[in-house]
Tab-separated table of C-alpha atoms in Angstrom:
chain	number	residue	atom	x	y	z
A	1	MET	CA	-17.960	1.976	-42.800
A	2	GLN	CA	-19.499	-1.313	-43.863
A	3	GLY	CA	-18.742	-4.999	-43.511
A	4	ARG	CA	-17.952	-7.223	-40.598
A	5	SER	CA	-14.232	-6.383	-40.633
A	6	ASP	CA	-14.846	-2.651	-40.449
A	7	LEU	CA	-14.047	-0.925	-37.184
A	8	SER	CA	-14.841	2.480	-35.813
A	9	ILE	CA	-12.867	3.734	-32.816
A	10	GLN	CA	-12.966	7.016	-30.967
A	11	LEU	CA	-10.355	7.734	-28.304
A	12	GLN	CA	-11.621	10.452	-26.014
A	13	THR	CA	-10.849	11.667	-22.487
A	14	GLY	CA	-13.857	9.702	-21.292
A	15	GLY	CA	-12.748	6.440	-22.870
A	16	ILE	CA	-12.825	4.290	-25.992
A	17	THR	CA	-15.890	3.392	-28.031
A	18	VAL	CA	-15.600	0.393	-30.320
A	19	GLY	CA	-18.147	-0.727	-32.871
A	20	GLY	CA	-18.334	-3.602	-35.349
A	21	LEU	CA	-15.235	-5.363	-34.036
A	22	ARG	CA	-13.997	-8.184	-36.256
A	23	SER	CA	-10.238	-7.747	-36.853
A	24	ILE	CA	-7.712	-6.485	-34.335
A	25	ASP	CA	-5.484	-5.414	-37.247
A	26	ALA	CA	-8.122	-2.885	-38.275
A	27	ILE	CA	-7.977	-0.898	-35.042
A	28	GLU	CA	-6.899	2.709	-35.359
A	29	LEU	CA	-6.415	5.186	-32.540
A	30	ASP	CA	-7.069	8.857	-33.131
A	31	ASP	CA	-5.103	11.027	-30.717
A	32	GLY	CA	-4.882	13.878	-33.199
A	33	VAL	CA	-3.550	11.663	-35.953
A	34	SER	CA	-5.283	8.435	-36.906
A	35	THR	CA	-2.756	5.631	-36.389
A	36	SER	CA	-3.013	1.859	-36.769
A	37	ILE	CA	-2.693	-0.093	-33.543
A	38	LEU	CA	0.100	-2.017	-35.300
A	39	GLU	CA	2.191	1.159	-35.276
A	40	LYS	CA	1.709	1.750	-31.559
A	41	GLY	CA	4.072	0.533	-28.861
A	42	ASP	CA	3.714	-2.749	-27.005
A	43	GLY	CA	2.447	-0.930	-23.921
A	44	VAL	CA	-0.489	0.624	-25.782
A	45	LYS	CA	-1.294	-2.724	-27.407
A	46	SER	CA	-1.284	-4.431	-24.011
A	47	LEU	CA	-3.569	-1.841	-22.439
A	48	LEU	CA	-6.034	-1.961	-25.329
A	49	THR	CA	-6.083	-5.759	-25.180
A	50	MET	CA	-6.808	-5.587	-21.442
A	51	ALA	CA	-9.621	-3.110	-22.055
A	52	LEU	CA	-11.234	-5.373	-24.656
A	53	LEU	CA	-10.892	-8.432	-22.443
A	54	HIS	CA	-12.260	-6.523	-19.476
A	55	ASP	CA	-15.276	-5.562	-21.560
A	56	LEU	CA	-15.772	-9.234	-22.414
A	57	ALA	CA	-15.705	-10.170	-18.738
A	58	ASP	CA	-18.128	-7.346	-17.883
A	59	ARG	CA	-20.607	-8.697	-20.402
A	60	GLY	CA	-20.763	-11.941	-18.438
A	61	SER	CA	-20.279	-14.152	-21.469
A	62	SER	CA	-21.658	-17.649	-20.910
A	63	SER	CA	-18.710	-19.114	-22.802
A	64	GLN	CA	-15.568	-19.880	-20.808
A	65	VAL	CA	-12.397	-18.088	-21.862
A	66	LEU	CA	-8.845	-19.109	-20.986
A	67	LEU	CA	-6.674	-16.007	-20.966
A	68	ALA	CA	-2.913	-16.728	-21.031
A	69	ILE	CA	-0.505	-13.767	-21.004
A	70	ASP	CA	3.286	-13.784	-21.033
A	71	GLU	CA	4.839	-10.905	-19.074
A	72	PRO	CA	1.937	-8.440	-19.314
A	73	GLU	CA	4.036	-5.951	-17.324
A	74	ALA	CA	6.547	-5.609	-20.184
A	75	HIS	CA	6.853	-2.072	-21.615
A	76	LEU	CA	4.386	-0.666	-19.068
A	77	HIS	CA	4.907	2.196	-16.633
A	78	PRO	CA	4.779	1.004	-12.973
A	79	ASP	CA	1.428	2.749	-12.446
A	80	ALA	CA	-0.006	0.999	-15.503
A	81	VAL	CA	1.176	-2.376	-14.150
A	82	HIS	CA	-0.893	-1.809	-11.002
A	83	LYS	CA	-3.952	-0.943	-13.100
A	84	MET	CA	-3.397	-4.015	-15.266
A	85	ALA	CA	-3.164	-6.181	-12.146
A	86	GLN	CA	-6.553	-4.869	-11.027
A	87	VAL	CA	-8.087	-5.610	-14.447
A	88	LEU	CA	-6.651	-9.138	-14.410
A	89	ARG	CA	-8.102	-9.730	-10.935
A	90	GLU	CA	-11.517	-8.624	-12.163
A	91	ILE	CA	-11.315	-10.845	-15.250
A	92	ALA	CA	-10.197	-13.785	-13.088
A	93	GLY	CA	-13.447	-13.435	-11.172
A	94	GLU	CA	-15.330	-14.550	-14.291
A	95	GLN	CA	-12.804	-16.376	-16.485
A	96	HIS	CA	-9.649	-18.487	-16.237
A	97	VAL	CA	-6.446	-16.431	-16.241
A	98	ILE	CA	-2.838	-17.649	-16.470
A	99	VAL	CA	-0.053	-15.064	-16.222
A	100	ALA	CA	3.701	-15.596	-16.632
A	101	THR	CA	5.432	-12.718	-14.870
A	102	HIS	CA	8.590	-11.428	-13.241
A	103	SER	CA	6.704	-8.663	-11.422
A	104	PRO	CA	5.866	-8.904	-7.695
A	105	VAL	CA	2.864	-6.668	-8.391
A	106	LEU	CA	1.120	-9.483	-10.283
A	107	VAL	CA	1.734	-12.146	-7.638
A	108	ASN	CA	-1.405	-13.502	-5.946
A	109	ARG	CA	-0.529	-12.680	-2.336
A	110	THR	CA	-3.854	-13.672	-0.800
A	111	GLN	CA	-3.918	-17.205	-2.251
A	112	LEU	CA	-0.324	-18.406	-2.404
A	113	GLU	CA	-1.391	-21.784	-3.759
A	114	LYS	CA	-2.497	-20.019	-6.953
A	115	ASN	CA	1.154	-19.228	-7.750
A	116	LEU	CA	3.553	-21.638	-9.431
A	117	ILE	CA	7.308	-21.196	-9.817
A	118	VAL	CA	8.778	-22.404	-13.114
A	119	GLU	CA	12.557	-22.875	-13.126
A	120	ASN	CA	14.670	-25.043	-15.428
A	121	ASN	CA	11.558	-26.610	-16.955
A	122	SER	CA	10.287	-27.746	-13.550
A	123	VAL	CA	7.212	-26.493	-11.685
A	124	THR	CA	7.124	-25.882	-7.925
A	125	GLU	CA	4.017	-25.200	-5.866
A	126	VAL	CA	4.192	-22.132	-3.624
A	127	HIS	CA	3.526	-22.470	0.106
A	128	ARG	CA	5.452	-19.467	1.474
A	129	ILE	CA	5.839	-15.909	0.217
A	130	GLY	CA	9.590	-16.326	0.748
A	131	GLN	CA	9.691	-18.765	-2.181
A	132	ILE	CA	8.395	-16.054	-4.498
A	133	ARG	CA	10.751	-13.431	-3.087
A	134	ASN	CA	13.727	-15.700	-3.655
A	135	CYS	CA	12.606	-16.529	-7.181
A	136	LEU	CA	12.017	-12.902	-8.183
A	137	GLY	CA	14.952	-11.522	-6.218
A	138	VAL	CA	12.622	-9.290	-4.200
A	139	ARG	CA	13.972	-7.739	-0.996
A	140	PRO	CA	11.675	-6.385	1.739
A	141	PHE	CA	12.710	-2.837	0.796
A	142	ASP	CA	11.195	-3.409	-2.652
A	143	ASN	CA	7.693	-2.903	-1.254
A	144	LEU	CA	8.500	0.809	-1.513
A	145	SER	CA	8.290	0.489	-5.293
A	146	SER	CA	5.746	-2.329	-5.697
A	147	ALA	CA	2.960	-1.063	-3.418
A	148	GLU	CA	0.370	1.362	-4.757
A	149	PHE	CA	-0.080	2.893	-1.318
A	150	LEU	CA	2.548	3.345	1.358
A	151	VAL	CA	2.380	4.369	5.010
A	152	LEU	CA	5.781	5.501	6.285
A	153	THR	CA	6.586	5.538	10.003
A	154	GLU	CA	9.684	6.523	11.950
A	155	GLY	CA	10.429	3.186	13.609
A	156	PRO	CA	9.506	-0.521	13.677
A	157	THR	CA	7.218	-0.329	16.718
A	158	ASP	CA	5.154	2.426	15.071
A	159	CYS	CA	4.972	0.215	11.986
A	160	GLN	CA	3.785	-2.810	13.988
A	161	VAL	CA	1.017	-1.028	15.880
A	162	ILE	CA	-0.248	1.061	12.954
A	163	THR	CA	-0.320	-1.964	10.637
A	164	THR	CA	-2.402	-3.814	13.224
A	165	ALA	CA	-4.785	-0.860	13.570
A	166	LEU	CA	-5.254	-0.528	9.800
A	167	ARG	CA	-5.954	-4.239	9.473
A	168	LYS	CA	-8.257	-4.418	12.509
A	169	TYR	CA	-10.348	-1.277	12.153
A	170	SER	CA	-10.598	-0.754	8.376
A	171	GLU	CA	-11.920	-3.225	5.826
A	172	ILE	CA	-10.588	-1.043	3.004
A	173	CYS	CA	-7.077	-1.038	4.460
A	174	ALA	CA	-7.217	-4.718	5.431
A	175	ASP	CA	-8.084	-5.703	1.857
A	176	ALA	CA	-5.358	-3.469	0.408
A	177	LEU	CA	-2.787	-4.953	2.817
A	178	ALA	CA	-3.831	-8.506	1.924
A	179	GLU	CA	-3.572	-7.756	-1.799
A	180	GLY	CA	-0.145	-6.135	-1.414
A	181	ARG	CA	-1.471	-2.803	-2.694
A	182	LEU	CA	-0.851	-1.160	0.689
A	183	ALA	CA	2.376	-1.461	2.664
A	184	VAL	CA	3.443	-0.032	6.019
A	185	THR	CA	7.178	0.341	6.549
A	186	ASP	CA	9.517	2.236	8.839
A	187	ALA	CA	12.223	4.630	7.705
A	188	VAL	CA	14.640	3.681	10.498
A	189	GLY	CA	14.480	7.161	11.971
A	190	ALA	CA	12.741	10.474	11.360
A	191	ASP	CA	15.630	11.911	9.333
A	192	ASN	CA	15.150	9.235	6.660
A	193	LEU	CA	11.455	9.969	6.106
A	194	PRO	CA	11.830	12.691	3.412
A	195	ASN	CA	14.111	10.606	1.181
A	196	ARG	CA	11.977	7.492	1.600
A	197	ALA	CA	8.857	9.490	0.763
A	198	ARG	CA	10.463	10.992	-2.354
A	199	PHE	CA	11.579	7.568	-3.561
A	200	ALA	CA	8.117	6.068	-3.094
A	201	LEU	CA	6.447	8.988	-4.869
A	202	GLU	CA	8.876	8.671	-7.787
A	203	MET	CA	7.828	5.019	-8.019
A	204	MET	CA	4.218	6.211	-8.395
A	205	SER	CA	3.095	5.120	-4.933
A	206	ASP	CA	0.720	7.303	-2.936
A	207	VAL	CA	2.169	8.056	0.490
A	208	VAL	CA	1.020	8.864	4.026
A	209	VAL	CA	3.790	9.814	6.477
A	210	ILE	CA	3.372	9.468	10.252
A	211	VAL	CA	5.805	11.333	12.503
A	212	ASP	CA	6.251	11.658	16.243
A	213	ASP	CA	5.156	14.985	17.706
A	214	ASP	CA	8.573	15.682	19.196
A	215	SER	CA	11.599	17.749	18.243
A	216	SER	CA	12.918	15.240	15.683
A	217	GLY	CA	9.502	14.695	14.117
A	218	ARG	CA	8.779	18.403	13.852
A	219	GLY	CA	12.194	18.898	12.318
A	220	VAL	CA	11.328	16.788	9.266
A	221	ILE	CA	7.787	18.116	8.751
A	222	GLU	CA	9.083	21.198	6.924
A	223	LYS	CA	11.202	18.993	4.645
A	224	LEU	CA	8.212	16.758	3.977
A	225	SER	CA	6.033	19.801	3.266
A	226	ASN	CA	8.514	20.915	0.594
A	227	ILE	CA	7.934	17.718	-1.402
A	228	ALA	CA	5.580	19.013	-4.091
A	229	SER	CA	3.932	15.663	-4.836
A	230	LEU	CA	3.209	14.896	-1.154
A	231	ASP	CA	-0.094	16.382	-0.037
A	232	ARG	CA	0.258	18.192	3.279
A	233	ASP	CA	-2.870	16.526	4.663
A	234	ARG	CA	-1.079	13.175	4.307
A	235	ILE	CA	1.488	14.115	6.953
A	236	ARG	CA	0.140	13.013	10.342
A	237	LYS	CA	1.564	13.591	13.832
A	238	LEU	CA	1.237	11.297	16.836
A	239	SER	CA	-0.010	14.100	19.074
A	240	VAL	CA	-1.294	13.629	22.624
A	241	PRO	CA	-3.315	16.481	24.198
A	242	GLY	CA	-1.534	18.024	27.162
A	243	ARG	CA	1.932	16.887	26.154
A	244	SER	CA	4.408	19.209	24.486
A	245	GLN	CA	6.226	16.183	23.037
A	246	SER	CA	4.643	12.824	22.287
A	247	VAL	CA	5.499	9.537	20.603
A	248	LEU	CA	3.780	6.190	20.074
A	249	GLU	CA	4.441	5.057	23.642
A	250	ASP	CA	2.413	8.022	24.947
A	251	LEU	CA	-0.662	6.517	23.273
A	252	TYR	CA	-0.717	3.467	25.538
A	253	THR	CA	-2.850	3.212	28.664
A	254	ARG	CA	-1.218	3.578	32.059
A	255	GLU	CA	-2.084	-0.064	32.742
A	256	LEU	CA	0.038	-1.190	29.810
A	257	GLN	CA	2.872	1.118	30.835
A	258	GLU	CA	2.738	-0.275	34.385
A	259	ARG	CA	2.886	-3.834	33.052
A	260	ALA	CA	6.077	-3.100	31.103
A	261	TYR	CA	7.660	-1.232	33.986
A	262	PHE	CA	6.839	-3.934	36.556
A	263	GLU	CA	8.048	-6.741	34.278
A	264	TYR	CA	11.311	-4.923	33.647
A	265	ILE	CA	12.330	-3.923	37.196
A	266	GLY	CA	9.672	-5.449	39.459
A	267	LEU	CA	8.469	-2.085	40.773
A	268	ASN	CA	5.340	-0.015	40.261
A	269	LEU	CA	5.380	2.890	37.840
A	270	PRO	CA	5.726	6.195	39.744
A	271	ASP	CA	2.772	8.571	39.670
A	272	ALA	CA	2.781	11.087	36.836
A	273	LYS	CA	3.778	14.645	37.679
A	274	PRO	CA	2.779	17.867	35.871
A	275	ALA	CA	6.422	18.502	34.998
A	276	ASP	CA	6.470	15.215	33.066
A	277	ASN	CA	4.174	16.696	30.395
A	278	GLY	CA	7.094	18.641	28.957
A	279	SER	CA	9.421	15.643	28.901
A	280	THR	CA	9.734	12.921	26.284
A	281	TRP	CA	8.697	9.335	27.011
A	282	SER	CA	12.329	8.246	26.722
A	283	ASN	CA	13.570	10.839	29.212
A	284	ARG	CA	10.781	10.084	31.690
A	285	THR	CA	11.423	6.361	31.470
A	286	LYS	CA	15.178	6.783	31.843
A	287	LYS	CA	14.571	8.895	34.947
A	288	HIS	CA	12.281	6.244	36.463
A	289	LEU	CA	14.739	3.451	35.699
A	290	ALA	CA	17.690	5.402	37.069
A	291	ALA	CA	15.758	6.119	40.278
A	292	ALA	CA	15.283	2.372	40.681
A	293	SER	CA	19.000	1.733	39.981
A	294	ALA	CA	18.043	-0.168	36.817
A	295	LEU	CA	19.848	-0.129	33.483
A	296	CYS	CA	18.616	2.774	31.399
A	297	GLU	CA	20.604	2.778	28.158
A	298	ASP	CA	19.001	3.191	24.719
A	299	GLU	CA	18.930	-0.578	24.177
A	300	ASP	CA	16.922	-0.960	27.396
A	301	LEU	CA	14.373	1.539	26.135
A	302	ASP	CA	14.211	-0.277	22.784
A	303	LEU	CA	13.439	-3.517	24.617
A	304	MET	CA	10.585	-1.875	26.525
A	305	LYS	CA	9.248	-0.317	23.309
A	306	LYS	CA	9.182	-3.724	21.604
A	307	LYS	CA	7.361	-5.308	24.546
A	308	LEU	CA	4.799	-2.509	24.637
A	309	ALA	CA	4.212	-2.694	20.872
A	310	GLY	CA	3.786	-6.468	20.979
A	311	TRP	CA	1.249	-6.298	23.797
A	312	ALA	CA	-0.588	-3.404	22.165
A	313	ALA	CA	-0.815	-5.170	18.800
A	314	ALA	CA	-2.266	-8.227	20.537
A	315	ASP	CA	-5.106	-6.203	22.128
A	316	LEU	CA	-5.480	-2.711	20.710
A	317	ASP	CA	-8.898	-2.135	22.248
A	318	GLN	CA	-7.504	-2.383	25.776
A	319	SER	CA	-4.071	-0.894	25.081
A	320	LEU	CA	-4.836	2.531	23.603
A	321	THR	CA	-6.143	5.552	25.474
A	322	CYS	CA	-9.342	7.253	24.303
A	323	GLU	CA	-7.274	10.073	22.783
A	324	ALA	CA	-5.084	7.510	21.018
A	325	LYS	CA	-8.115	5.770	19.525
A	326	ARG	CA	-9.370	9.062	18.099
A	327	LEU	CA	-5.906	9.740	16.691
A	328	MET	CA	-5.854	6.282	15.078
A	329	GLU	CA	-9.280	6.936	13.577
A	330	GLY	CA	-7.847	10.049	11.928
A	331	ILE	CA	-4.857	8.138	10.555
A	332	ILE	CA	-7.094	5.366	9.237
A	333	ALA	CA	-9.415	7.909	7.589
A	334	THR	CA	-6.412	9.522	5.884
A	335	VAL	CA	-5.196	6.172	4.526
A	336	GLU	CA	-8.693	5.186	3.393
A	337	ARG	CA	-9.081	8.533	1.636
A	338	MET	CA	-5.730	8.030	-0.119
A	339	ILE	CA	-6.866	4.643	-1.425
A	340	SER	CA	-10.324	5.868	-2.426
A	341	GLN	CA	-9.020	8.938	-4.246
A	342	ARG	CA	-6.719	6.927	-6.487
A	343	CYS	CA	-9.424	4.335	-7.160
A	344	SER	CA	-11.854	7.138	-8.035
A	345	ALA	CA	-9.336	8.810	-10.346
A	346	ALA	CA	-8.537	5.493	-12.011
A	347	SER	CA	-12.237	4.866	-12.551
A	348	GLN	CA	-12.711	8.251	-14.232
A	349	LEU	CA	-9.711	7.773	-16.523
A	350	LYS	CA	-10.336	4.105	-17.226
A	351	ALA	CA	-10.825	3.210	-20.874
A	352	VAL	CA	-14.457	2.217	-21.311
A	353	VAL	CA	-14.856	-0.204	-24.171
A	354	THR	CA	-18.212	-0.776	-25.810
A	355	ALA	CA	-18.085	-3.393	-28.564
A	356	ASP	CA	-21.013	-4.309	-30.785
A	357	TYR	CA	-20.656	-7.752	-32.300
A	358	ASP	CA	-22.700	-8.573	-35.454
A	359	ASP	CA	-24.402	-11.930	-35.308
A	360	GLU	CA	-23.248	-14.294	-38.010
């Protein structure tokens, strides 16, 4: 084809090749049948526009571009919204970008001051993430559908300690947490893990599930394994060598356990006995508390768990046993692999745009 307005496009598995670009109206996509871009849906138009703009940013144009987009998430599948958010972040590294959105995925969570709330023709600067949540009507549970990657735990103390470990020991995970691409949340009990995992997977999130290595945790592993879209190697157990049943609290050093025990009843923690290896942390602790004539109801155990988790999160290096640190390394590696695999797949499937512009 000849002339500046002519356009040649090939849409292949490996990407898009564009030559002689002059008029966006002239674009045709060939997915078996050559079709004008004007006849495609808004989602396809948005993605192609992003690809072209991303190519412009990659070329490092010396001219400054102001990109303003109204609701770029409209008509896009949730997974495509995440990919668009990544493209917009990359473009914003080179050019000025303004986005009007109702999607929490596109919120700048690392630099809150970059967000503005527009309501009733007035503009409000953002200083707290709660302002954005209120404006968008986002509840904490919504991170199950807005995060690309999700780590599910049984309870809140597991969530607290594992979040701290991911942030402290992994740059990949720390960045994903800061960007809102990775979330760690608890299912409020082992029995809720399968349904929460299914919901997150249906929302196109990748999921890692962490369960206690006790009777309740083992009981849900089979249910989790039956979820076709959940890879079995993304189900991790909090296992402690030598114990037939183990939970998060079994990962703490004896020094930390003694601190909690002494603070609670003012007595030293009794020496461990071989028979204790077959007992759960809760049963052992209840036995110790009962022997000291202290309260030993479930709420008392919950209080001790919260104290232990808070202390552990404040100083993980000194709070975890050597076995626990190796276990955490395995969990972190699993989460990093989950993130890297999706990023690698997205890179392979990403539309690669090569545009040749004729000099006038």
